[in-house]
Coordinates of C-alpha atoms in Angstrom, one line a residue:
X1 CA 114.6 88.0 87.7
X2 CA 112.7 85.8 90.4
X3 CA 110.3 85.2 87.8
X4 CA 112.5 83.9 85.2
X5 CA 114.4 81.9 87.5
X6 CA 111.1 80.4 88.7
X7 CA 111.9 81.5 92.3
X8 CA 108.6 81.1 94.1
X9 CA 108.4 84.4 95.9
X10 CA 105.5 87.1 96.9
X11 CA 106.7 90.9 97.4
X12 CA 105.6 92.7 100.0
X13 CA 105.3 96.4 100.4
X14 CA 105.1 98.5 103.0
X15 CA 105.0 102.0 104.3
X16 CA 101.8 103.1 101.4
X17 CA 101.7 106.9 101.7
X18 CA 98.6 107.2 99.0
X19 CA 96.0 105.7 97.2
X20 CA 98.4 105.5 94.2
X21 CA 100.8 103.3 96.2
X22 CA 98.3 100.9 95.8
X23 CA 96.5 101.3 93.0
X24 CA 100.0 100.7 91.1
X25 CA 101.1 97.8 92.5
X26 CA 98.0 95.9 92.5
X27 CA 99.2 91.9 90.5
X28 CA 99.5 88.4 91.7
X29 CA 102.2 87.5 94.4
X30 CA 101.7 90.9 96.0
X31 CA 101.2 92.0 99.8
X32 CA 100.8 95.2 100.4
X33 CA 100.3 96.8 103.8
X34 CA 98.0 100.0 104.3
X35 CA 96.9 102.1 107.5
X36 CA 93.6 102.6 108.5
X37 CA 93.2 106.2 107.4
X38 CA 94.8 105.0 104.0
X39 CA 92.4 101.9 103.7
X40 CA 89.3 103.9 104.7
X41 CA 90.1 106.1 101.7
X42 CA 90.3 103.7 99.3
X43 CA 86.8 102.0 100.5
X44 CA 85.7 105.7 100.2
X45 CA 87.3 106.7 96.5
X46 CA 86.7 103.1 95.3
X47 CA 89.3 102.7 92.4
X48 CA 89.0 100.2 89.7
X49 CA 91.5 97.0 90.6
X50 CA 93.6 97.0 87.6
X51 CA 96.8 94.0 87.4
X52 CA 99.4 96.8 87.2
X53 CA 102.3 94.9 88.3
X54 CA 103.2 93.7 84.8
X55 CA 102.6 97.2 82.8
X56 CA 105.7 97.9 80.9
X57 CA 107.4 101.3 82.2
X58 CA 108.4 103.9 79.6
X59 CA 112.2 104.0 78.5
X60 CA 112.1 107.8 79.3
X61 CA 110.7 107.1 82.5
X62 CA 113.3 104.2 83.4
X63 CA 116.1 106.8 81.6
X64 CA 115.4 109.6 84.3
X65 CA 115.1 107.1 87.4
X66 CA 118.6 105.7 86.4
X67 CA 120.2 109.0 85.6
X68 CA 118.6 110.3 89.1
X69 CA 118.9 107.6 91.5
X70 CA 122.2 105.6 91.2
X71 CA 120.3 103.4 94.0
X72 CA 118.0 102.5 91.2
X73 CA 120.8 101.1 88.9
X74 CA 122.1 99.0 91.8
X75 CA 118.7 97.6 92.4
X76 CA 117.5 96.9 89.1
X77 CA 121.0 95.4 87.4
X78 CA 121.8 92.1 87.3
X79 CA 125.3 91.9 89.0
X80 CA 125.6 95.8 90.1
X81 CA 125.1 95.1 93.6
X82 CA 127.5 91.7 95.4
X83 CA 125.9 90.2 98.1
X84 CA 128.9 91.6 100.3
X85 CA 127.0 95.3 99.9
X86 CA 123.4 94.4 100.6
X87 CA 123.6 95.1 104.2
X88 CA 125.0 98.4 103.6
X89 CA 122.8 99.2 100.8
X90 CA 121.3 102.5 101.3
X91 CA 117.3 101.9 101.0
X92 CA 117.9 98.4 103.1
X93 CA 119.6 101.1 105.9
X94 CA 117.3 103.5 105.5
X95 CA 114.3 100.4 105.9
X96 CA 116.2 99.1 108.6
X97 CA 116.5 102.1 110.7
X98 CA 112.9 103.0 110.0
X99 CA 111.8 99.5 111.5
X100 CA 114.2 99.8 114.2
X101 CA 112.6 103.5 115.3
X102 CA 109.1 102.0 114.7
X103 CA 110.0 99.0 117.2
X104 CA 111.7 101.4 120.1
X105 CA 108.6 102.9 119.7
X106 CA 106.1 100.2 120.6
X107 CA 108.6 98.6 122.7
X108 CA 108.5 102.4 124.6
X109 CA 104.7 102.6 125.1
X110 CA 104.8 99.1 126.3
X111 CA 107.0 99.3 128.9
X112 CA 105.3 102.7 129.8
X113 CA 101.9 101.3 130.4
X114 CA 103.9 98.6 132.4
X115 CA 105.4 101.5 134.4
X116 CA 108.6 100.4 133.6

């Protein structure tokens, strides 16, 4: 959508479990954040850079995500998620909470080795 509207816009992903997580979003306009142990494996396995971003997905592919994650639907459809319900959109809570955790945590250690 951002694309045919001309939005000018780069995603960003975070979070990268595997090599794959990666190696499939690799494309123009992308930022993608990795760990350490994650980015010493892929200097280790070396994997072709492929532009995957575009690659069309198979209907049967796109059919079982929808059918299994109603999430997916929302997220994908024009008009199947209001503005009103972003902030309660599960993944954004789920994100949220995850960044939240991840920043008590720092915040935690900081103020430890402050001896706070």
């Amino acid at each position: 959508i951002f694309r045919e509207r001309n939005y000018s816009a780069i995603v960003i992903s975070g979070g990268a479990r595997s090599t794959s997580h990666w190696t499939e979003l690799v494309g123009q306009g992308m930022a993608i954040t990795l760990s350490g142990a994650l980015a010493g494996t892929l200097i280790e396995e070396n994997p072709d850079v492929v532009d995957r971003i575009e690659a069309e997905v198979a209907p049967e592919i796109l059919a079982e995500l929808r059918q299994t994650f109603p999430d997916f639907v929302r997220a994908c459809d024009q008009g199947a998620l209001v503005p009103e319900e972003f902030r309660s959109y599960g993944p954004v809570v789920r994100f949220q909470n995850s960044l939240l955790k991840g920043f008590a945590t720092v915040i935690g250690e900081i103020q430890a080795r402050q001896g706070k």
